[in-house]
mmCIF file of C-alpha atoms in Angstrom:
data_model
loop_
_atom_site.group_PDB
_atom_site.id
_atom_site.type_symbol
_atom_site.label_atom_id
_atom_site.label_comp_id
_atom_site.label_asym_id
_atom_site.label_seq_id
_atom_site.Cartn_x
_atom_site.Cartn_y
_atom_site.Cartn_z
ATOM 1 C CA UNK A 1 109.706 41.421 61.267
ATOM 2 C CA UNK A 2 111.917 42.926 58.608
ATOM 3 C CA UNK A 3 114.593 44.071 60.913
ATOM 4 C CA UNK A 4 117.362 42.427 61.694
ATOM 5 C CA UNK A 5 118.419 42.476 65.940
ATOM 6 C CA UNK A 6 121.699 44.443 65.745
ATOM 7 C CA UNK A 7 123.178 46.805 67.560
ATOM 8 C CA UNK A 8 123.668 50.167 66.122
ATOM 9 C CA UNK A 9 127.459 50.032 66.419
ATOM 10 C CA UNK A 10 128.772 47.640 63.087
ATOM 11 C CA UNK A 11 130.835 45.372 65.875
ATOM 12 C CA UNK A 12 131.974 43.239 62.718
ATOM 13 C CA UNK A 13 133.690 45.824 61.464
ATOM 14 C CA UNK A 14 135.574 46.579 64.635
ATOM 15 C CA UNK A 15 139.555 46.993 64.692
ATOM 16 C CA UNK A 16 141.231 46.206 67.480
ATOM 17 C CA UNK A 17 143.043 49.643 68.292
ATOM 18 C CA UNK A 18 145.856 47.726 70.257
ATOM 19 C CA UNK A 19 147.080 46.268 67.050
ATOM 20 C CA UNK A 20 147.245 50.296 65.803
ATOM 21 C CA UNK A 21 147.687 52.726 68.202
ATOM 22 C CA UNK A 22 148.866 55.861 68.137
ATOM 23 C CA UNK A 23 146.320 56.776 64.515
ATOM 24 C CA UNK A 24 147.400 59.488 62.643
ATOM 25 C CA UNK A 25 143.673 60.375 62.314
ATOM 26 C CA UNK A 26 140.610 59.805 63.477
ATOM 27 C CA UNK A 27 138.830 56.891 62.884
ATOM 28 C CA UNK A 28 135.503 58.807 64.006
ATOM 29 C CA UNK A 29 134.706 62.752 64.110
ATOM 30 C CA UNK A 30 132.055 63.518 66.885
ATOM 31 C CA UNK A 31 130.489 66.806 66.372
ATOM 32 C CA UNK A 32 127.882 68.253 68.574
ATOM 33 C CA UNK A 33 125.247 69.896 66.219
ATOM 34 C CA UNK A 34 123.337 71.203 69.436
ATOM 35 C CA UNK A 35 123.857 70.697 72.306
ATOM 36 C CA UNK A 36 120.292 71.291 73.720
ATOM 37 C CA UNK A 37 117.415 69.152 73.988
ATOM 38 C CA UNK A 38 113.566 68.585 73.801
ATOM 39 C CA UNK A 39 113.105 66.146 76.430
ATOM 40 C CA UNK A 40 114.418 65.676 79.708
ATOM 41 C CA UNK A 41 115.267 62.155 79.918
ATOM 42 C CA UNK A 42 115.824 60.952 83.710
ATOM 43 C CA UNK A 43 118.884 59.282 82.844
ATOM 44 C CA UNK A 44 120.576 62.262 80.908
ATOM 45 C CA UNK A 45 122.264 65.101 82.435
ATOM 46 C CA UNK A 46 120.860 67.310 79.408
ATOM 47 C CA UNK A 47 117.629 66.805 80.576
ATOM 48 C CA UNK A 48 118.459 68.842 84.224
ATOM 49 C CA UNK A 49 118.664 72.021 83.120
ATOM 50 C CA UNK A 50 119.835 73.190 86.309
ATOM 51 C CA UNK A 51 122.448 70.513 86.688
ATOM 52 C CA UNK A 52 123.539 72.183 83.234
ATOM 53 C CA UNK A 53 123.275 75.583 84.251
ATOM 54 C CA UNK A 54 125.529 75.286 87.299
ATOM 55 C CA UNK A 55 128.612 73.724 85.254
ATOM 56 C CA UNK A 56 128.464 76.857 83.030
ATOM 57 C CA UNK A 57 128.032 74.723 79.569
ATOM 58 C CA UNK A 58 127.439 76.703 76.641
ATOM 59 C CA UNK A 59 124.206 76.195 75.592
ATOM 60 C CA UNK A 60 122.887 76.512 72.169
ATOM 61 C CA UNK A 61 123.679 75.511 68.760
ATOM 62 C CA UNK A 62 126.721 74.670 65.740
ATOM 63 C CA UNK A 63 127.677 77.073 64.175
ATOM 64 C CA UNK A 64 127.305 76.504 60.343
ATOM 65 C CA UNK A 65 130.388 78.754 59.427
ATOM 66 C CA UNK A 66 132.436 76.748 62.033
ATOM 67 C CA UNK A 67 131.159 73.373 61.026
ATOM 68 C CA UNK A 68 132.234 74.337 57.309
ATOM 69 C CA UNK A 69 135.558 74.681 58.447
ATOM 70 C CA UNK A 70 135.777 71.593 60.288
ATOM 71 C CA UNK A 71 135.384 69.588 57.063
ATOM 72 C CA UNK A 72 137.426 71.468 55.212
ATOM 73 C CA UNK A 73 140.502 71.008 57.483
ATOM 74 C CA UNK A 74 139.648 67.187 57.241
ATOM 75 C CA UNK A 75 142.097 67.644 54.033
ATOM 76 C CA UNK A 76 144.635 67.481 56.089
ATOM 77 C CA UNK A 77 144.782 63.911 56.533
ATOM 78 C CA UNK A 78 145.991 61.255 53.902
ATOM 79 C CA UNK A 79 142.333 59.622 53.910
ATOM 80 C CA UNK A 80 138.828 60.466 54.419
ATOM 81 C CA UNK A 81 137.342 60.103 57.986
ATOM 82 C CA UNK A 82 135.404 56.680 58.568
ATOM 83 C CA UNK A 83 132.825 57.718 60.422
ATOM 84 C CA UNK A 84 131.380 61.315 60.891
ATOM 85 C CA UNK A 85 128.384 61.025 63.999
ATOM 86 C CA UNK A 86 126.844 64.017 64.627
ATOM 87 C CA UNK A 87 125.117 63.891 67.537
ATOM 88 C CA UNK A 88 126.910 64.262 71.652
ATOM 89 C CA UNK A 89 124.745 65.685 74.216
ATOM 90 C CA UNK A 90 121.498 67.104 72.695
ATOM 91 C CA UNK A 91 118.934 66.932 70.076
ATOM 92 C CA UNK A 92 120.703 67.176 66.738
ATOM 93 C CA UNK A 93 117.833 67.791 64.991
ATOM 94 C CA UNK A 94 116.913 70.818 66.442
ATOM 95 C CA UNK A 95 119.893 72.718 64.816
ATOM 96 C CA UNK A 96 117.879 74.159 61.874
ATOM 97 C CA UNK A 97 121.254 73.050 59.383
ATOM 98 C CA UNK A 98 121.285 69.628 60.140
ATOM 99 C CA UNK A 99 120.565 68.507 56.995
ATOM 100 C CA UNK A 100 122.576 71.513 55.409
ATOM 101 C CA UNK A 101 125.690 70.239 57.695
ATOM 102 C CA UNK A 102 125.409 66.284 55.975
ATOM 103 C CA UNK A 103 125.134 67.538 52.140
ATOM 104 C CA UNK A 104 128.116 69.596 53.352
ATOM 105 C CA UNK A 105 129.836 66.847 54.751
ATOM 106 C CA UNK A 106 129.024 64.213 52.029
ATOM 107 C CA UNK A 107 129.993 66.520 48.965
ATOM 108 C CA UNK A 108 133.214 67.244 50.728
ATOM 109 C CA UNK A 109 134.039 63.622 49.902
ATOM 110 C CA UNK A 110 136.015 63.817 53.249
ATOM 111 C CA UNK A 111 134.145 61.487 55.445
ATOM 112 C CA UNK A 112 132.870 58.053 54.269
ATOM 113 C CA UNK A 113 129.718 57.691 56.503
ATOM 114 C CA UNK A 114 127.611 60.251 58.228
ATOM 115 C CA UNK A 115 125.234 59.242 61.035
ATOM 116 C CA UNK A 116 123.294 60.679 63.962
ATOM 117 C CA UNK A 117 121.583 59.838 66.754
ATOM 118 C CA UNK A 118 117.973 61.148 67.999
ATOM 119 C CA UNK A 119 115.040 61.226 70.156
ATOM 120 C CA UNK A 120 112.997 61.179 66.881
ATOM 121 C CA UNK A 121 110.557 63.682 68.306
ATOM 122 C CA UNK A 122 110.935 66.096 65.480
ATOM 123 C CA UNK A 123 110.793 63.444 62.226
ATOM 124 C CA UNK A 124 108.231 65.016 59.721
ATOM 125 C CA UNK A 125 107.726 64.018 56.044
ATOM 126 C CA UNK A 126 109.787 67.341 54.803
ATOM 127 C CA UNK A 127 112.521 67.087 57.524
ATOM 128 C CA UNK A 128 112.838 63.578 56.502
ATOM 129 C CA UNK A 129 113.594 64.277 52.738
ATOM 130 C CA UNK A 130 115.876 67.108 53.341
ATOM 131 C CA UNK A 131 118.310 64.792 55.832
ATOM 132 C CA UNK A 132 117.567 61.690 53.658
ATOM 133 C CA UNK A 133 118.520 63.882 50.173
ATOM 134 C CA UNK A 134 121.630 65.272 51.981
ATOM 135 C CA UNK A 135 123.413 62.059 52.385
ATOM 136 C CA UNK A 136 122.799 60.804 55.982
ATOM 137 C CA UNK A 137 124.167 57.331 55.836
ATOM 138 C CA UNK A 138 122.599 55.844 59.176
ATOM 139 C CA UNK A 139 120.135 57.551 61.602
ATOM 140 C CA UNK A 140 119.766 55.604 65.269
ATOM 141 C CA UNK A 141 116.657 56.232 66.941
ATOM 142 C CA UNK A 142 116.133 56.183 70.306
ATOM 143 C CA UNK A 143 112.479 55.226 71.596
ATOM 144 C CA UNK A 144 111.938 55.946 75.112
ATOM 145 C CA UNK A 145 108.643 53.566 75.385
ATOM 146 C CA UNK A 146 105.918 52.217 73.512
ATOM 147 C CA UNK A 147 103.344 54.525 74.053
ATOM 148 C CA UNK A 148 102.611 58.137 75.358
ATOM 149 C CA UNK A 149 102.858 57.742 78.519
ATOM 150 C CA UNK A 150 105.621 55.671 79.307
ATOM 151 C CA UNK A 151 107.711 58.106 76.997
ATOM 152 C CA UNK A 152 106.284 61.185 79.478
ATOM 153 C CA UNK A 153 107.478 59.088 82.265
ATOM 154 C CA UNK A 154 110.715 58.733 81.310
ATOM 155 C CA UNK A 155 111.463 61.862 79.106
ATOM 156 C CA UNK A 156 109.040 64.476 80.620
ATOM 157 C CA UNK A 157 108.005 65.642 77.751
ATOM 158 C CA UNK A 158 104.005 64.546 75.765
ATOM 159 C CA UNK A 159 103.886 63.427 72.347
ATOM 160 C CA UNK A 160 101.232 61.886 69.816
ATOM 161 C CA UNK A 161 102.630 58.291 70.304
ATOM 162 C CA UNK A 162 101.034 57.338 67.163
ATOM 163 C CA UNK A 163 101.939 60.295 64.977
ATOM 164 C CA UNK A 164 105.273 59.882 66.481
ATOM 165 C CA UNK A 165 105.224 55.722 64.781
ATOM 166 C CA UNK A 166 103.869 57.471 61.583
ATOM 167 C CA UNK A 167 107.060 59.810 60.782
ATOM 168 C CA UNK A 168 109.583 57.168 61.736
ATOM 169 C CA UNK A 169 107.287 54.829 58.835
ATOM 170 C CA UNK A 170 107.751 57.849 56.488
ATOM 171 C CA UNK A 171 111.377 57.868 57.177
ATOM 172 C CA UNK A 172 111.870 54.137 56.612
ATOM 173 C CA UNK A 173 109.776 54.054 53.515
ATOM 174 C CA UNK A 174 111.455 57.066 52.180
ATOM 175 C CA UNK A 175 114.499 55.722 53.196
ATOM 176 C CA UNK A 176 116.879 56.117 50.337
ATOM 177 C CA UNK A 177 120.571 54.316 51.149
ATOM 178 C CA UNK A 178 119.932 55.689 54.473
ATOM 179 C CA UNK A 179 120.027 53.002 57.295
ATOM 180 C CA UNK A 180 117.458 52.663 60.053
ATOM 181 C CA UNK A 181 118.524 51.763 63.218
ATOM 182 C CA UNK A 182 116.063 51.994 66.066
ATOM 183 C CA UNK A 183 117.071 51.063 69.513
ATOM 184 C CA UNK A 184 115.221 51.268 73.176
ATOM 185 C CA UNK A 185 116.512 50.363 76.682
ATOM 186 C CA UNK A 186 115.741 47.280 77.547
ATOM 187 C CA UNK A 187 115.910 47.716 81.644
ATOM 188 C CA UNK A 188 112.998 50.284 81.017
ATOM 189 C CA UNK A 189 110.617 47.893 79.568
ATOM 190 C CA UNK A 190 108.668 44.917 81.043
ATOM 191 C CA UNK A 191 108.917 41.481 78.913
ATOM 192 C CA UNK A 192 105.567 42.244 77.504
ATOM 193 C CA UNK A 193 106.541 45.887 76.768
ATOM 194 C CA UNK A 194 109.972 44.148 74.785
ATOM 195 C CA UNK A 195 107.473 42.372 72.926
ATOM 196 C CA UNK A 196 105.017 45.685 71.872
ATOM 197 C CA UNK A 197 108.522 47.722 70.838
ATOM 198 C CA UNK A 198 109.603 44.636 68.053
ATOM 199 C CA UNK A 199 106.098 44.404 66.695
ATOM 200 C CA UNK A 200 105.498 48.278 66.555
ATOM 201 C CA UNK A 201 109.060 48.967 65.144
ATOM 202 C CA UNK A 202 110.661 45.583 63.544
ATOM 203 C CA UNK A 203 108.562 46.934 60.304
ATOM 204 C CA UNK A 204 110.233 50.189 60.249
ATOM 205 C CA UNK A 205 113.758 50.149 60.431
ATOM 206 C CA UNK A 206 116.651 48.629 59.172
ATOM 207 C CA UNK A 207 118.013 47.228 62.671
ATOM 208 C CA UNK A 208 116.787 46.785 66.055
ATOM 209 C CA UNK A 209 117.641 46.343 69.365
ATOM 210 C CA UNK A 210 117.385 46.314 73.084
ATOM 211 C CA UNK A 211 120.125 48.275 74.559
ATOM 212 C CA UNK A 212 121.234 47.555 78.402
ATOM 213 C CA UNK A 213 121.661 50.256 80.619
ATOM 214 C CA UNK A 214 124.809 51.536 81.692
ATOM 215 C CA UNK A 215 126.580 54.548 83.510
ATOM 216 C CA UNK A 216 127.213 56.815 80.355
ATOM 217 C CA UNK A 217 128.034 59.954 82.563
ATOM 218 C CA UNK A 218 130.798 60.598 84.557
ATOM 219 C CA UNK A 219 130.022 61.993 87.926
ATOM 220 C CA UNK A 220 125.982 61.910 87.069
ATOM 221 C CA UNK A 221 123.367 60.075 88.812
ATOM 222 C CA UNK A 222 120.536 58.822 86.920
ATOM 223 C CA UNK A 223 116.887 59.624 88.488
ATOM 224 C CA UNK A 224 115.726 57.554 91.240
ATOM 225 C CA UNK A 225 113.487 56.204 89.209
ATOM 226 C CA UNK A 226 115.765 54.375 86.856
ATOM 227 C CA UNK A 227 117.033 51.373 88.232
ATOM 228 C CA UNK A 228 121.130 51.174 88.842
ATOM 229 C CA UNK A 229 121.772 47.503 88.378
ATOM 230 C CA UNK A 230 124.801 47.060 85.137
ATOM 231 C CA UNK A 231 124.864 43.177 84.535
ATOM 232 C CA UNK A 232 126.478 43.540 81.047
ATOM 233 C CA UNK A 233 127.789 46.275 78.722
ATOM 234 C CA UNK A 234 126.189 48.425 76.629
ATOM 235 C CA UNK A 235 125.939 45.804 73.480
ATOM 236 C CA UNK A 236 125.930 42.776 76.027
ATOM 237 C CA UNK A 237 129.589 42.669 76.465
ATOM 238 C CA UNK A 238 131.236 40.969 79.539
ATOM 239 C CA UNK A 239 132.159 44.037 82.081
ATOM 240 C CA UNK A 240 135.908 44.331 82.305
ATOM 241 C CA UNK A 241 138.151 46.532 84.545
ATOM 242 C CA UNK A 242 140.328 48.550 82.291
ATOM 243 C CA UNK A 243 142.905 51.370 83.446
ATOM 244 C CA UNK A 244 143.135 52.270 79.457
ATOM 245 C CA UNK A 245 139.950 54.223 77.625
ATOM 246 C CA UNK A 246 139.750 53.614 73.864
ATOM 247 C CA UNK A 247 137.992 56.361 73.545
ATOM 248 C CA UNK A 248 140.946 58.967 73.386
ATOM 249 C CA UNK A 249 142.906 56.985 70.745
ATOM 250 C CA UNK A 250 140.187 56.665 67.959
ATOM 251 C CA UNK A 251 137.583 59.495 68.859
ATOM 252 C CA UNK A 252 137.638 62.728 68.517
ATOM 253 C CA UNK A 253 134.904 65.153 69.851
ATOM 254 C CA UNK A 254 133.748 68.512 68.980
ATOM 255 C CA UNK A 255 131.615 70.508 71.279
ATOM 256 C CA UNK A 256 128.750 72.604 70.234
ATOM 257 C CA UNK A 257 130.897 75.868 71.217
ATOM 258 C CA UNK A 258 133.817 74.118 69.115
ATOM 259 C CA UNK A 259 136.180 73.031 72.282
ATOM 260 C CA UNK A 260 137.335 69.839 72.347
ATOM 261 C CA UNK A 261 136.681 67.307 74.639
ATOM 262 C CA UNK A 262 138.174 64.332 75.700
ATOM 263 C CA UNK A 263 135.199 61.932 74.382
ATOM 264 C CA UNK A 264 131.602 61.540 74.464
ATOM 265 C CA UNK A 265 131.043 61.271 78.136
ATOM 266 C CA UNK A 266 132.457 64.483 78.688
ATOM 267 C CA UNK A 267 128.914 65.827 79.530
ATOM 268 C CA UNK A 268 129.994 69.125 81.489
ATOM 269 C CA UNK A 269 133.029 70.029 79.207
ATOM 270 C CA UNK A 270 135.140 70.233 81.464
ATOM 271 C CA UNK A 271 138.084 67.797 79.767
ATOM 272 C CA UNK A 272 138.596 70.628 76.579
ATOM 273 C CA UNK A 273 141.641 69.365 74.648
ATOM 274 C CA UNK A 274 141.791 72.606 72.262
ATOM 275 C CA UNK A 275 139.506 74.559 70.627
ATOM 276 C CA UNK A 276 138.666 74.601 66.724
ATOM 277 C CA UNK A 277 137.808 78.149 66.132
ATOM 278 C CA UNK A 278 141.797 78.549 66.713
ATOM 279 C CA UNK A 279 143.344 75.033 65.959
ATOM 280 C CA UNK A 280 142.725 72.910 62.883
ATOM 281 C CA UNK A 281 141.538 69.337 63.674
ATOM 282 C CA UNK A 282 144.797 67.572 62.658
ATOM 283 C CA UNK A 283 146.678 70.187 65.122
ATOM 284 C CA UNK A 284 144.770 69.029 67.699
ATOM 285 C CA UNK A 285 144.270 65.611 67.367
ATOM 286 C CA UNK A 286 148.087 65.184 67.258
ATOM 287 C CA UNK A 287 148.340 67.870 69.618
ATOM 288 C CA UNK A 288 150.580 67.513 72.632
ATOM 289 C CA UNK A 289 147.644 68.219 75.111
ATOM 290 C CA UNK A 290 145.366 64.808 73.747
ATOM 291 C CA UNK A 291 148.824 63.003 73.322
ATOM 292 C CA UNK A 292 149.839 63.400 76.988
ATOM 293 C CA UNK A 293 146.678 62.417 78.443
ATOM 294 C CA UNK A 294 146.981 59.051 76.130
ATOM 295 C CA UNK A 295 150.666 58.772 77.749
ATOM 296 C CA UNK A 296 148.997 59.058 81.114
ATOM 297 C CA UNK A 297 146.347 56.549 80.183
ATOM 298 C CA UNK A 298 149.050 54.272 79.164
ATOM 299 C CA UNK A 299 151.241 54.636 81.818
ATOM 300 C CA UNK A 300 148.162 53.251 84.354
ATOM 301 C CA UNK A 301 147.656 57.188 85.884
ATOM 302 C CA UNK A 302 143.706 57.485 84.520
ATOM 303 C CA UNK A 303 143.041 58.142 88.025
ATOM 304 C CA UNK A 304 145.190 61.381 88.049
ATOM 305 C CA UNK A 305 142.122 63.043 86.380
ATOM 306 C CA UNK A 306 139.106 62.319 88.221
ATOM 307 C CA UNK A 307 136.758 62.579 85.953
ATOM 308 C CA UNK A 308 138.658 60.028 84.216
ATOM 309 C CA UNK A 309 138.633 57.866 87.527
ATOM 310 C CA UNK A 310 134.468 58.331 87.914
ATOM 311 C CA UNK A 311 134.039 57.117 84.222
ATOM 312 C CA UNK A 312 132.261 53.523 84.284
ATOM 313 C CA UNK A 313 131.951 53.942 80.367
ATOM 314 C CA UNK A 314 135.228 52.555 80.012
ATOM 315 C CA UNK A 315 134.058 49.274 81.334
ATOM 316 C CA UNK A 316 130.906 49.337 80.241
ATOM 317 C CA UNK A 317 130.772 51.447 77.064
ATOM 318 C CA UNK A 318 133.588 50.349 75.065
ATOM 319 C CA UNK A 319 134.286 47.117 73.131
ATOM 320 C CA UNK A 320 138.548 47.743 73.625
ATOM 321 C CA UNK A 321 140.521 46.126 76.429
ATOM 322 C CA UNK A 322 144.124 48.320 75.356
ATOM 323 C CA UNK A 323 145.402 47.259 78.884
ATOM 324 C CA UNK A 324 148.118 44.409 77.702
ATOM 325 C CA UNK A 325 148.963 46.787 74.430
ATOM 326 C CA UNK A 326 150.117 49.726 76.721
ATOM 327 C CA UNK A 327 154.244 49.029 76.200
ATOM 328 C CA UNK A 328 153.862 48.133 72.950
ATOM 329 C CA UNK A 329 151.800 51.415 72.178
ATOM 330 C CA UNK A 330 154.235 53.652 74.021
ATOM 331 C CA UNK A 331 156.827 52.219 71.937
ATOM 332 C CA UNK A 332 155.323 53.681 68.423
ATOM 333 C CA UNK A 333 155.038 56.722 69.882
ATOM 334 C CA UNK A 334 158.457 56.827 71.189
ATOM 335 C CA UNK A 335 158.238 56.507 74.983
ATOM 336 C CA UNK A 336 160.040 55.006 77.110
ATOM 337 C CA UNK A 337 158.534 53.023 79.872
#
């Protein structure tokens, strides 16, 4: 196997944000190239388009225009963004500018990394060239199964399994300085299944691994189908009660419609922070909205908001325990305790 098993987040590279709270800047830019999606995974509250209907979501895609401006306010900080992932709640790759949005992006010199994530559903031989040639620094691909029919199962949607394995072999060979990182779910697939997914992908990509499962949604129960039983984090980390989310302090998320959200998880978009068509990034990041909810986090009052209180991906999403930082935190930012 040419791979190496590693999960898609670069953990050695982590900072611990206690040490540096409040940032002037973020140290990733989230931005939702479409929010919309091909399959309707049973563990995804995309997927229910009816569940998505009833919170009133905007549904569609980025903006091009408004994605140009997003970079270009990124000069408003002293340094260039870390990390710029473009991916939230949908298929990114359905937004026909993806690729047009990362040459953007990387000749902005603005942002140091650009990645994605993606069903990989829509990889072709062109579409592969055009994101490769653009500058995409590290795609993550997320494999629902290891063959037709388990991916029907759990996404309800058919593919050619085995055309599907051919593009992802294009991308990889064609790879460029682009990064593959393919990862699956490791609750949905039987020791002998765990087996098939190394030997039919350790060839192709850069990095693999088996991802457990955990509660990414707020207020959002997975299928019956999918079992609901968290022994570990996300990467394998020990579950820890925290009152403080990381999240806020060192993400910051851009909707499809170009509100702002609180993080990742917000799914219905209901936490909106500010919206970019009216603010410029910096305005908002240092905004007083995002700053008092980190106050409130800090202060032990996440449970004021209850979406907040119904997140589990604080516990089992992020690598971050801020809880014993929370004094010293409020005291950079001037507050008293």
């Amino acid at each position: 196997m040419k791979a190496v098993i590693k999960y898609r987040v670069n953990t050695e590279e982590h900072v611990l944000l206690g040490e540096v709270a409040p940032l002037n800047q973020p140290y990733v830019l989230l931005i939702d190239p479409c929010n919309r999606c091909n399959f309707r995974c049973k563990f995804c509250p995309t997927g229910n388009h009816q569940l998505i209907k009833s919170t009133g979501r905007f549904q569609g895609i980025l903006d091009f225009d408004l994605f140009k401006k997003i970079i270009d306010d990124l000069k408003e900080f002293d340094e260039p963004i870390r990390v710029l992932r473009l991916y939230k709640e949908g298929e990114p790759l359905l937004n026909k500018n993806f690729s047009h949005m990362v040459k953007y992006a990387k000749q902005s010199g603005l942002v140091k990394k650009i990645d994605t994530t993606t069903n990989g559903s829509l990889l072709n031989p062109e579409l592969n060239r055009k994101i490769i040639d653009a500058g995409l620094g590290q795609i993550n691909i997320s494999v629902n199964g290891v063959n037709t029919d388990q991916i029907y199962y759990y996404t309800g949607v058919r593919i050619d399994f085995d055309k599907y394995v051919a593009n992802i072999r294009d991308l990889y060979e064609n790879r460029g300085n682009c990064e593959i990182s393919i990862k699956a779910i490791k609750e949905n697939l039987t020791d002998e299944e765990q087996k098939q997914f190394f030997d039919i992908f350790g060839d192709i990509s850069n990095r693999i691994v088996l991802e457990n499962l955990s509660p990414a949604w707020p207020q959002f129960q997975f299928h019956e189908d999918i079992k609901m039983e968290f022994c570990c984090g996300n990467y394998g980390q020990e579950i820890i009660p925290r009152q403080i989310c990381p999240y806020i302090f060192y993400i910051m998320v851009i909707n499809t419609s170009g509100k702002v959200s609180t993080c990742v998880g917000d799914w219905p978009n209901r936490l909106i922070m500010g919206n970019i068509k009216t603010q410029s990034v910096k305005d908002v990041w240092l905004g007083r909205v995002l700053n008092d909810l980190r106050i409130n986090h800090l202060k032990g009052h996440r449970s004021d908001c209850t979406f907040c209180r119904d997140c589990e991906v604080v516990t089992h999403g992020t690598l971050d325990n801020m809880d014993d930082y929370a004094d010293k935190i409020l005291f950079r930012m001037g507050v008293q305790t």
